[in-house]
Tab-separated table of C-alpha atoms in Angstrom:
chain	number	residue	atom	x	y	z
L	255	MET	CA	20.255	19.013	28.909
L	256	LYS	CA	22.413	21.610	27.226
L	257	ILE	CA	22.046	21.999	23.468
L	258	ILE	CA	24.964	23.622	21.689
L	259	LEU	CA	24.304	24.766	18.153
L	260	ASN	CA	27.183	25.211	15.783
L	261	ASN	CA	27.923	24.670	12.110
L	262	ASN	CA	28.296	20.927	12.554
L	263	ASN	CA	24.580	20.747	13.257
L	264	LYS	CA	23.921	21.681	9.635
L	265	GLU	CA	25.191	18.286	8.505
L	266	LEU	CA	21.919	16.567	9.287
L	267	VAL	CA	19.611	19.132	7.711
L	268	ASN	CA	21.760	19.259	4.575
L	269	LYS	CA	21.629	15.502	4.249
L	270	VAL	CA	17.872	15.425	4.847
L	271	MET	CA	17.374	17.997	2.109
L	272	GLU	CA	19.615	16.056	-0.257
L	273	TYR	CA	17.728	12.807	0.463
L	274	GLY	CA	14.263	14.173	-0.331
L	275	GLY	CA	13.204	16.384	2.628
L	276	LYS	CA	13.765	19.494	0.548
L	277	ARG	CA	11.241	21.717	2.275
L	278	VAL	CA	12.019	21.030	5.927
L	279	TYR	CA	12.923	24.689	6.592
L	280	GLU	CA	9.361	25.745	5.674
L	281	CYS	CA	8.039	24.280	8.947
L	282	PHE	CA	6.830	26.930	11.410
L	283	GLN	CA	5.840	24.436	14.132
L	284	CYS	CA	2.056	24.845	13.913
L	285	GLY	CA	1.355	21.187	14.764
L	286	MET	CA	-1.115	20.350	11.990
L	287	CYS	CA	1.111	17.381	11.109
L	288	ALA	CA	0.797	15.805	14.537
L	289	SER	CA	-2.950	16.477	14.767
L	290	GLY	CA	-3.723	13.953	12.035
L	291	CYS	CA	-0.937	11.475	12.806
L	292	PRO	CA	-2.305	7.986	13.616
L	293	VAL	CA	0.681	7.003	15.760
L	294	ALA	CA	1.374	10.258	17.648
L	295	SER	CA	-0.591	9.322	20.757
L	296	ASP	CA	0.633	5.722	21.023
L	297	THR	CA	4.317	5.931	20.093
L	298	GLU	CA	7.462	8.001	20.460
L	299	HIS	CA	7.134	9.218	16.868
L	300	LYS	CA	6.325	12.927	17.292
L	301	ILE	CA	6.451	14.420	13.817
L	302	LYS	CA	6.220	18.092	14.820
L	303	ARG	CA	9.140	17.657	17.214
L	304	THR	CA	11.135	15.712	14.629
L	305	MET	CA	10.777	18.536	12.087
L	306	HIS	CA	12.240	20.948	14.621
L	307	GLN	CA	15.008	18.569	15.664
L	308	VAL	CA	16.154	18.287	12.045
L	309	THR	CA	16.602	22.026	11.620
L	310	LEU	CA	18.374	22.196	14.987
L	311	GLY	CA	20.660	19.350	13.930
L	312	LEU	CA	19.789	17.086	16.864
L	313	GLU	CA	20.704	13.884	15.042
L	314	GLU	CA	21.309	11.710	18.097
L	315	GLN	CA	17.956	12.561	19.640
L	316	ILE	CA	16.180	11.549	16.441
L	317	MET	CA	18.176	8.396	15.705
L	318	ASP	CA	18.488	7.021	19.237
L	319	LYS	CA	14.761	6.524	19.651
L	320	LYS	CA	14.366	4.899	16.216
L	321	ALA	CA	10.917	6.508	16.254
L	322	ILE	CA	11.101	7.492	12.564
L	323	TRP	CA	10.540	3.791	11.813
L	324	LEU	CA	7.168	3.953	13.591
L	325	CYS	CA	5.623	6.125	10.864
L	326	THR	CA	2.932	4.242	8.902
L	327	THR	CA	3.658	6.503	5.884
L	328	CYS	CA	-0.035	7.478	5.721
L	329	PHE	CA	0.900	10.927	4.295
L	330	MET	CA	-1.725	12.721	6.424
L	331	CYS	CA	0.914	15.186	7.718
L	332	LEU	CA	2.112	15.936	4.206
L	333	GLU	CA	-1.458	16.418	3.015
L	334	ARG	CA	-2.415	18.839	5.782
L	335	CYS	CA	0.773	20.872	6.259
L	336	PRO	CA	-0.153	24.514	5.518
L	337	GLN	CA	3.491	25.264	4.675
L	338	ASN	CA	3.861	22.287	2.348
L	339	ALA	CA	6.981	21.323	4.298
L	340	GLU	CA	6.359	17.674	3.331
L	341	PRO	CA	6.941	16.031	6.745
L	342	THR	CA	6.522	12.494	5.331
L	343	GLU	CA	9.349	13.185	2.872
L	344	VAL	CA	11.468	14.327	5.823
L	345	VAL	CA	10.735	10.992	7.550
L	346	PHE	CA	11.780	9.107	4.393
L	347	ALA	CA	14.987	11.182	4.226
L	348	LEU	CA	15.725	10.493	7.909
L	349	ARG	CA	15.176	6.767	7.323
L	350	ARG	CA	17.732	6.960	4.501
L	351	VAL	CA	20.219	8.634	6.852
L	352	SER	CA	19.443	6.046	9.533
L	353	ALA	CA	19.937	3.154	7.077
L	354	GLU	CA	23.332	4.575	6.100
L	355	ASN	CA	24.252	4.480	9.772
L	356	GLY	CA	23.234	0.826	9.874
L	357	ILE	CA	20.052	1.347	11.894
L	358	ILE	CA	17.130	-0.386	10.215
L	359	PRO	CA	14.362	-2.572	11.697
L	360	GLU	CA	14.172	-6.327	11.140
L	361	ALA	CA	10.871	-6.260	9.235
L	362	GLN	CA	12.342	-4.053	6.540
L	363	ILE	CA	15.260	-6.448	6.101
L	364	GLU	CA	12.906	-9.417	5.984
L	365	VAL	CA	10.649	-7.858	3.341
L	366	ALA	CA	13.630	-6.790	1.217
L	367	ASN	CA	15.134	-10.284	1.334
L	368	ASN	CA	11.781	-11.823	0.425
L	369	ILE	CA	11.507	-9.511	-2.577
L	370	TYR	CA	15.092	-10.232	-3.644
L	371	HIS	CA	14.773	-14.011	-3.432
L	372	LEU	CA	11.090	-14.656	-4.156
L	373	GLY	CA	10.128	-11.693	-6.356
L	374	HIS	CA	7.444	-10.826	-3.803
L	375	ALA	CA	7.144	-9.380	-0.299
L	376	VAL	CA	5.463	-12.584	0.945
L	377	THR	CA	6.226	-16.284	0.563
L	378	VAL	CA	5.108	-17.801	-2.733
L	379	GLU	CA	4.731	-21.454	-1.710
L	380	LYS	CA	1.866	-20.748	0.675
L	381	GLY	CA	0.354	-18.461	-1.959
L	382	ILE	CA	0.226	-21.226	-4.538
L	383	LYS	CA	-1.533	-23.549	-2.065
L	384	LEU	CA	-4.169	-20.874	-1.467
L	385	ARG	CA	-4.532	-20.288	-5.213
L	386	ASN	CA	-5.210	-23.979	-5.741
L	387	LYS	CA	-7.784	-23.925	-2.954
L	388	VAL	CA	-9.866	-21.233	-4.690
L	389	ASN	CA	-9.160	-22.384	-8.264
L	390	ALA	CA	-7.232	-19.241	-9.173
L	391	PRO	CA	-5.440	-19.284	-12.548
L	392	LEU	CA	-1.759	-20.185	-12.853
L	393	LEU	CA	0.520	-17.602	-11.222
L	394	LYS	CA	2.327	-15.538	-13.856
L	395	THR	CA	3.982	-12.851	-11.725
L	396	ALA	CA	7.707	-12.645	-10.863
L	397	GLY	CA	7.369	-15.422	-8.279
L	398	SER	CA	6.339	-17.903	-10.977
L	399	ASP	CA	9.700	-18.149	-12.749
L	400	LYS	CA	13.342	-17.862	-11.713
L	401	LYS	CA	14.211	-15.823	-14.805
L	402	TYR	CA	12.150	-12.887	-13.485
L	403	ILE	CA	13.675	-13.187	-10.022
L	404	ASP	CA	17.146	-13.136	-11.600
L	405	GLU	CA	16.170	-9.921	-13.357
L	406	ILE	CA	15.024	-8.277	-10.117
L	407	GLN	CA	18.210	-9.433	-8.366
L	408	LYS	CA	20.344	-7.890	-11.076
L	409	LEU	CA	18.539	-4.563	-10.626
L	410	ILE	CA	18.869	-4.565	-6.834
L	411	ASP	CA	22.533	-5.628	-7.039
L	412	SER	CA	23.330	-2.395	-8.848
L	413	THR	CA	21.980	-0.154	-6.047
L	414	HIS	CA	22.992	0.759	-2.486
L	415	SER	CA	19.905	-1.003	-1.160
L	416	TYR	CA	21.674	-4.355	-1.610
L	417	SER	CA	24.004	-3.581	1.289
L	418	LEU	CA	21.724	-1.149	3.175
L	419	LEU	CA	18.917	-3.717	3.417
L	420	ARG	CA	21.415	-6.484	4.228
L	421	ILE	CA	20.467	-8.825	1.405
L	422	GLU	CA	21.719	-12.333	2.182
L	423	LYS	CA	22.847	-14.735	-0.525
L	424	ASP	CA	21.402	-17.743	1.300
L	425	TRP	CA	17.999	-16.636	2.481
L	426	LYS	CA	15.289	-18.781	3.980
L	427	PRO	CA	12.013	-16.866	4.551
L	428	LYS	CA	11.374	-16.633	8.286
L	429	ARG	CA	7.576	-16.690	8.274
L	430	ASP	CA	4.544	-16.994	6.043
L	431	ASP	CA	2.971	-13.924	7.691
L	432	VAL	CA	2.456	-10.778	5.677
L	433	ILE	CA	4.974	-8.377	7.143
L	434	GLY	CA	4.093	-5.658	4.691
L	435	CYS	CA	5.889	-2.381	4.309
L	436	ASP	CA	3.770	-0.372	1.902
K	9	MET	CA	-20.866	-2.688	-24.998
K	10	ALA	CA	-17.631	-0.765	-25.402
K	11	VAL	CA	-14.703	-2.823	-24.161
K	12	THR	CA	-11.545	-1.409	-22.626
K	13	ASN	CA	-8.377	-3.377	-21.953
K	14	TYR	CA	-6.095	-3.002	-18.955
K	15	ALA	CA	-2.850	-4.520	-17.694
K	16	LEU	CA	-3.713	-6.043	-14.308
K	17	TYR	CA	-1.035	-5.417	-11.684
K	18	THR	CA	-1.899	-7.767	-8.820
K	19	GLY	CA	1.009	-7.016	-6.448
K	20	CYS	CA	1.872	-9.500	-3.669
K	21	ILE	CA	-0.904	-9.791	-1.093
K	22	ILE	CA	-3.826	-10.428	-3.455
K	23	PRO	CA	-2.270	-13.188	-5.626
K	24	LEU	CA	-0.458	-14.895	-2.728
K	25	ARG	CA	-2.706	-14.460	0.322
K	26	TYR	CA	-6.190	-13.586	-0.943
K	27	PRO	CA	-6.388	-15.135	-4.427
K	28	ASP	CA	-10.186	-15.211	-4.018
K	29	ILE	CA	-10.040	-11.400	-4.274
K	30	GLU	CA	-8.046	-11.824	-7.503
K	31	ASN	CA	-10.761	-14.151	-8.813
K	32	SER	CA	-13.424	-11.590	-7.886
K	33	ILE	CA	-11.587	-8.914	-9.914
K	34	ARG	CA	-10.929	-11.186	-12.902
K	35	GLU	CA	-14.562	-12.318	-13.004
K	36	THR	CA	-16.411	-9.046	-12.379
K	37	MET	CA	-14.470	-6.602	-14.555
K	38	PRO	CA	-15.108	-8.240	-17.972
K	39	LEU	CA	-18.846	-8.278	-17.156
K	40	LEU	CA	-18.574	-4.476	-16.984
K	41	GLY	CA	-16.664	-4.166	-20.267
K	42	ALA	CA	-13.177	-3.955	-18.745
K	43	ASN	CA	-10.913	-6.815	-19.782
K	44	VAL	CA	-7.865	-7.374	-17.592
K	45	TYR	CA	-4.668	-9.054	-18.787
K	46	ASP	CA	-1.799	-10.617	-16.799
K	47	MET	CA	1.403	-8.655	-16.404
K	48	VAL	CA	3.770	-11.583	-16.881
K	49	GLY	CA	6.848	-11.368	-14.660
K	50	ALA	CA	5.657	-8.359	-12.618
K	51	GLY	CA	7.391	-8.125	-9.239
K	52	CYS	CA	6.732	-6.287	-5.980
K	53	CYS	CA	5.786	-2.585	-6.415
K	54	PRO	CA	8.132	-2.208	-4.179
K	55	PRO	CA	6.827	-0.947	-0.832
K	56	GLY	CA	7.651	2.424	0.707
K	57	GLY	CA	8.637	0.925	4.040
K	58	ALA	CA	11.566	-1.045	2.660
K	59	PHE	CA	13.271	0.010	-0.585
K	60	TRP	CA	11.965	3.596	-0.798
K	61	SER	CA	12.926	4.104	2.848
K	62	VAL	CA	16.612	3.419	2.241
K	63	ASP	CA	17.357	4.480	-1.319
K	64	GLU	CA	15.071	6.251	-3.790
K	65	ILE	CA	16.684	4.870	-6.941
K	66	SER	CA	16.188	1.244	-5.858
K	67	GLY	CA	12.473	1.964	-5.426
K	68	LEU	CA	12.264	3.739	-8.764
K	69	ILE	CA	13.925	1.002	-10.831
K	70	GLN	CA	11.704	-1.782	-9.486
K	71	SER	CA	8.552	0.299	-10.037
K	72	ALA	CA	9.739	1.359	-13.492
K	73	ARG	CA	10.386	-2.274	-14.409
K	74	ASN	CA	6.774	-3.100	-13.540
K	75	ILE	CA	5.433	-0.141	-15.510
K	76	SER	CA	7.596	-1.124	-18.517
K	77	ILE	CA	5.799	-4.500	-18.624
K	78	ALA	CA	2.440	-2.707	-19.064
K	79	GLU	CA	4.028	-0.379	-21.623
K	80	PHE	CA	5.162	-3.407	-23.626
K	81	MET	CA	1.546	-4.639	-23.525
K	82	GLU	CA	0.424	-1.178	-24.736
K	83	LYS	CA	-2.200	-1.036	-21.998
K	84	ASP	CA	-2.874	1.281	-19.073
K	85	LEU	CA	-2.016	-0.310	-15.754
K	86	VAL	CA	-4.669	-0.967	-13.116
K	87	ALA	CA	-3.436	-1.436	-9.542
K	88	VAL	CA	-5.702	-3.296	-7.132
K	89	CYS	CA	-3.836	-2.385	-3.937
K	90	ASN	CA	-3.439	1.113	-2.475
K	91	GLY	CA	0.271	0.703	-1.756
K	92	CYS	CA	1.022	-0.528	-5.278
K	93	PHE	CA	-1.066	2.289	-6.744
K	94	CYS	CA	0.699	4.972	-4.694
K	95	TYR	CA	4.243	3.920	-5.481
K	96	LEU	CA	3.667	2.966	-9.135
K	97	LYS	CA	1.778	6.178	-9.874
K	98	ASN	CA	4.360	8.227	-8.023
K	99	THR	CA	7.120	6.625	-10.102
K	100	ASN	CA	5.211	7.191	-13.325
K	101	MET	CA	4.641	10.879	-12.505
K	102	MET	CA	8.253	11.392	-11.439
K	103	LEU	CA	9.841	9.662	-14.433
K	104	LYS	CA	7.533	11.328	-16.956
K	105	SER	CA	8.616	14.772	-15.763
K	106	ASP	CA	12.215	14.278	-14.554
K	107	LYS	CA	14.490	13.554	-17.517
K	108	GLU	CA	17.603	13.119	-15.397
K	109	LYS	CA	16.006	10.448	-13.204
K	110	ARG	CA	14.459	8.736	-16.230
K	111	GLU	CA	17.861	8.422	-17.879
K	112	LYS	CA	19.433	7.112	-14.694
K	113	VAL	CA	16.669	4.516	-14.321
K	114	ASN	CA	16.888	3.441	-17.969
K	115	THR	CA	20.648	2.967	-17.774
K	116	ILE	CA	20.051	0.361	-15.048
K	117	LEU	CA	16.938	-1.172	-16.677
K	118	ASN	CA	18.910	-1.586	-19.901
K	119	ASN	CA	21.035	-4.237	-18.136
K	120	VAL	CA	17.989	-6.493	-17.989
K	121	GLY	CA	16.661	-5.576	-21.421
K	122	ARG	CA	13.854	-3.304	-20.281
K	123	LYS	CA	13.061	0.358	-20.858
K	124	TYR	CA	10.748	2.871	-19.200
K	125	GLN	CA	9.097	5.018	-21.858
K	126	GLY	CA	6.354	6.970	-20.099
K	127	THR	CA	3.659	5.868	-22.537
K	128	ILE	CA	0.909	4.608	-20.206
K	129	SER	CA	-1.190	5.758	-17.236
K	130	VAL	CA	-1.459	4.123	-13.806
K	131	TYR	CA	-4.948	3.797	-12.314
K	132	HIS	CA	-6.494	2.418	-9.133
K	133	LEU	CA	-9.295	-0.104	-9.600
K	134	VAL	CA	-11.674	2.354	-7.894
K	135	GLU	CA	-10.963	4.900	-10.646
K	136	ILE	CA	-11.670	2.327	-13.361
K	137	LEU	CA	-14.941	1.304	-11.697
K	138	HIS	CA	-16.141	4.822	-10.896
K	139	ASP	CA	-14.678	7.025	-13.633
K	140	HIS	CA	-14.309	4.681	-16.624
K	141	ILE	CA	-17.172	2.237	-16.153
K	142	GLY	CA	-19.565	4.384	-14.161
K	143	ILE	CA	-22.162	3.901	-11.455
K	144	GLU	CA	-25.098	3.329	-13.831
K	145	LYS	CA	-23.465	0.374	-15.551
K	146	ILE	CA	-22.666	-1.195	-12.193
K	147	LYS	CA	-26.241	-0.695	-10.980
K	148	ASN	CA	-27.504	-2.406	-14.136
K	149	SER	CA	-25.109	-5.332	-13.726
K	150	ILE	CA	-26.330	-6.581	-10.346
K	151	LYS	CA	-28.980	-9.205	-9.758
K	152	LEU	CA	-29.528	-8.654	-6.055
K	153	ASN	CA	-29.854	-5.288	-4.320
K	154	LEU	CA	-28.641	-5.135	-0.693
K	155	ASP	CA	-31.071	-2.378	0.203
K	156	GLY	CA	-30.795	-1.306	3.824
K	157	VAL	CA	-27.570	-3.155	4.642
K	158	LYS	CA	-25.069	-0.850	6.330
K	159	ALA	CA	-21.429	-0.646	5.215
K	160	ALA	CA	-18.478	1.148	6.795
K	161	VAL	CA	-16.341	2.250	3.848
K	162	HIS	CA	-12.585	2.422	4.426
K	163	TYR	CA	-10.573	4.230	1.737
K	164	GLY	CA	-7.093	3.596	3.111
K	165	CYS	CA	-4.232	6.073	2.929
K	166	HIS	CA	-2.518	5.404	-0.369
K	167	LEU	CA	-5.621	5.756	-2.506
K	168	LEU	CA	-5.970	9.332	-1.255
K	169	ARG	CA	-2.587	10.699	-0.263
K	170	PRO	CA	-0.396	12.403	-1.362
K	171	SER	CA	-3.224	13.857	-3.448
K	172	ASP	CA	-0.933	16.161	-5.488
K	173	HIS	CA	0.567	13.047	-7.066
K	174	LEU	CA	-2.247	10.515	-6.967
K	175	MET	CA	-5.152	12.760	-8.022
K	176	ALA	CA	-7.550	9.845	-7.640
K	177	GLU	CA	-9.884	11.460	-5.126
K	178	ASN	CA	-10.633	14.509	-3.016
K	179	PRO	CA	-8.289	13.728	-0.081
K	180	GLU	CA	-10.505	15.292	2.587
K	181	LYS	CA	-13.890	14.360	1.139
K	182	PRO	CA	-13.571	11.275	-1.050
K	183	HIS	CA	-16.774	9.856	-2.518
K	184	LYS	CA	-15.980	7.271	-5.203
K	185	LEU	CA	-15.851	4.120	-3.087
K	186	ASP	CA	-18.955	5.259	-1.167
K	187	ALA	CA	-20.783	5.716	-4.482
K	188	LEU	CA	-19.648	2.279	-5.673
K	189	VAL	CA	-20.862	0.642	-2.456
K	190	GLU	CA	-24.199	2.460	-2.669
K	191	ALA	CA	-24.582	1.284	-6.275
K	192	LEU	CA	-25.022	-2.207	-4.779
K	193	GLY	CA	-27.875	-0.927	-2.623
K	194	LEU	CA	-25.970	-0.721	0.647
K	195	GLU	CA	-25.977	2.365	2.815
K	196	SER	CA	-22.498	3.830	3.381
K	197	VAL	CA	-22.659	5.012	6.991
K	198	TYR	CA	-20.840	7.927	8.577
K	199	TYR	CA	-18.222	7.157	11.207
K	200	PRO	CA	-15.680	9.410	12.927
K	201	LYS	CA	-12.155	9.698	11.503
K	202	LYS	CA	-13.116	7.768	8.393
K	203	LEU	CA	-9.969	8.801	6.538
K	204	SER	CA	-7.549	7.688	9.234
K	205	CYS	CA	-5.013	4.909	8.766
K	206	CYS	CA	-5.757	1.239	9.543
K	207	GLY	CA	-2.340	0.985	11.198
K	208	ALA	CA	-0.736	-1.621	8.941
K	209	GLY	CA	1.559	0.367	6.646
K	210	GLY	CA	5.131	1.590	6.651
K	211	GLY	CA	6.420	-1.609	8.238
K	212	MET	CA	4.265	-1.146	11.343
K	213	ARG	CA	2.483	-4.490	11.128
K	214	GLY	CA	5.744	-6.401	10.850
K	215	ASN	CA	7.767	-4.392	13.370
K	216	ASN	CA	5.246	-3.528	16.050
K	217	PRO	CA	2.376	-5.989	16.452
K	218	GLU	CA	1.224	-4.256	19.654
K	219	VAL	CA	1.053	-0.743	18.186
K	220	THR	CA	-0.550	-1.920	14.959
K	221	LEU	CA	-3.413	-3.467	16.956
K	222	LYS	CA	-3.770	-0.341	19.107
K	223	ILE	CA	-4.252	1.867	16.036
K	224	LEU	CA	-6.638	-0.660	14.504
K	225	GLU	CA	-8.650	-0.845	17.730
K	226	LYS	CA	-9.178	2.940	17.679
K	227	LYS	CA	-10.254	2.727	14.040
K	228	LEU	CA	-12.666	-0.117	14.859
K	229	MET	CA	-14.134	1.724	17.858
K	230	ASN	CA	-15.027	4.568	15.488
K	231	ILE	CA	-16.454	2.120	12.959
K	232	LYS	CA	-18.524	0.350	15.618
K	233	TYR	CA	-20.110	3.702	16.511
K	234	SER	CA	-22.215	3.380	13.340
K	235	GLU	CA	-23.110	-0.295	13.875
K	236	PRO	CA	-22.339	-1.392	10.316
K	237	ASP	CA	-23.078	-4.879	8.965
K	238	CYS	CA	-19.745	-4.997	7.140
K	239	ILE	CA	-16.532	-3.135	6.326
K	240	VAL	CA	-15.697	-2.515	2.650
K	241	THR	CA	-12.300	-1.543	1.286
K	242	ALA	CA	-10.410	-1.665	-2.020
K	243	CYS	CA	-6.962	-2.310	-0.570
K	244	PRO	CA	-5.779	-5.845	0.282
K	245	PHE	CA	-3.399	-4.678	3.011
K	246	CYS	CA	-6.178	-2.758	4.805
K	247	PHE	CA	-8.395	-5.813	4.193
K	248	LEU	CA	-5.757	-8.020	5.823
K	249	GLN	CA	-5.383	-5.631	8.747
K	250	PHE	CA	-9.151	-5.667	9.404
K	251	ASP	CA	-9.426	-9.418	8.811
K	252	LEU	CA	-6.403	-10.689	10.789
K	253	GLY	CA	-6.340	-7.687	13.131
K	254	GLN	CA	-9.871	-8.334	14.388
K	255	LYS	CA	-8.833	-11.940	15.002
K	256	GLY	CA	-5.820	-10.648	16.958
K	257	LEU	CA	-8.065	-8.410	19.040
K	258	ARG	CA	-10.520	-11.262	19.663
K	259	GLU	CA	-7.624	-13.353	20.979
K	260	LYS	CA	-7.001	-10.585	23.511
K	261	GLY	CA	-10.628	-10.841	24.628
K	262	GLU	CA	-11.951	-7.889	22.608
K	263	ASP	CA	-15.292	-8.140	20.854
K	264	PHE	CA	-14.577	-7.264	17.218
K	265	CYS	CA	-16.110	-9.455	14.542
K	266	ILE	CA	-17.319	-7.270	11.663
K	267	PRO	CA	-17.267	-9.049	8.257
K	268	VAL	CA	-14.749	-7.484	5.839
K	269	PHE	CA	-15.007	-7.433	2.044
K	270	TYR	CA	-12.847	-6.228	-0.801
K	271	TYR	CA	-15.225	-4.227	-3.021
K	272	ASN	CA	-15.201	-6.633	-5.981
K	273	GLN	CA	-16.122	-9.545	-3.701
K	274	LEU	CA	-19.377	-7.776	-2.774
K	275	LEU	CA	-19.859	-6.733	-6.397
K	276	GLY	CA	-19.395	-10.334	-7.563
K	277	LEU	CA	-21.829	-11.705	-4.990
K	278	SER	CA	-24.355	-9.065	-6.057
K	279	MET	CA	-23.854	-10.143	-9.681
K	280	GLY	CA	-24.654	-13.715	-8.649
K	281	LEU	CA	-21.120	-15.131	-9.071
K	282	PRO	CA	-20.333	-18.257	-7.014
K	283	LYS	CA	-19.060	-17.542	-3.517
K	284	ASN	CA	-16.627	-20.483	-3.503
K	285	ARG	CA	-14.327	-18.732	-5.968
K	286	ILE	CA	-14.614	-15.100	-4.939
K	287	ALA	CA	-15.192	-14.869	-1.164
K	288	VAL	CA	-13.645	-17.829	0.639
K	289	LEU	CA	-10.514	-16.780	2.533
K	290	SER	CA	-10.981	-14.826	5.759
K	291	GLU	CA	-10.139	-15.198	9.439
K	292	THR	CA	-13.014	-12.973	10.513
K	293	PRO	CA	-16.149	-14.937	9.569
K	294	ARG	CA	-18.271	-13.702	6.665
K	295	ASP	CA	-20.397	-16.743	5.923
K	296	GLY	CA	-23.201	-15.512	8.200
K	297	PHE	CA	-23.389	-12.210	6.329
K	298	ILE	CA	-23.300	-13.931	2.929
K	299	LYS	CA	-26.003	-16.405	3.914
K	300	LYS	CA	-28.234	-13.750	5.466
K	301	TYR	CA	-28.071	-11.208	2.650
K	302	TYR	CA	-27.231	-13.265	-0.431
K	303	GLY	CA	-28.921	-16.486	0.599
K	304	VAL	CA	-25.969	-18.696	-0.363
K	305	GLU	CA	-24.069	-21.154	1.800
């Protein structure tokens, strides 16, 4: 495959830097990031390669595989990078670019819709049944009262995440499972 | 006994999937001189995998809203989940130092009648137990010593990293949760790659059930190396990954059945609190462990 580098390739790296991956140019490809990565050996997410691809402007190669969404955000790469190039922040920035292009996994959309409509990342109804089972006190968090959910909705409505995370007005939670995105 | 008051930020998983863990926190902490109060109306932290991954400001405003509730209570916030701790503390650090972002956040928060002021600190429960309360007090609070029982301690990622922001622990050589576990008499055993991820975070558990189990299996193989009697963590999402994940692996014919505890559940049992409120909900059986070592059914 032929790779042609020209000024257009700077678009990606500029965007990544604007979206939080400020130190991506510090990377000198030592590989410490990948050595501690929990997903490197089992997935297509290769953080060392991704860092290089960003500075080369290879946007399609990064986005096509959707591998940036396989990061568990454990921050081991960021912790161990001797250049402090903050690889995890580069992954977050790439996710923000990807979301702008409309590429975002289902689980993220599900969690965001749960939070928007229920005040929590998981379903509340099942939670209240479990609370009753163990005699936990009355729930007082956002999920306990519509007025708090309205407040959270108002906040989310005023940001880009409302459209990026495809918030639906009529949302029925799909499953009681903990999808979890922390 | 000196009493300290905290705003208890429970998050999503503990109050809505493992409320017995919430009970264990609510019942053990006051016995150690740390009163915890409800943060009425608190929402999701929110998680890094969703809101932070698409738009920083939408993460910041939801976190700042939660922090403003604790500020209104005039109490420091204690997070009982690693993910919540990481993102709330990160927000607090960022907004305390970055005036431009703080103003942007407050303009939006103003629409719902809230304001971020930067007047409180965000702590993880492990910091409260280890740094504020102290090992001696915990040792003196227990009725039953689990001398000789082996525990595999799992810190989880977002209690440790990024350490520049969180500053809760030494990221390469943490010791606080080990010390807390040993205060109950248990032996915290060495196992390889102790600081590695459980495989749940970042959206992995929801998006890729196969990969999440693969990462967990590697983690568990390392844990098994030390033949522990239980796994102890202070993060409900790691707890869930070990609890449900081991069940998932058993369904594939793998032999993983190590009892998992959130720290305060073990602490509560050691204090003599009733099991039926604080250690009930789990898919990987724990009753055998509890009966054998605590003598309660």
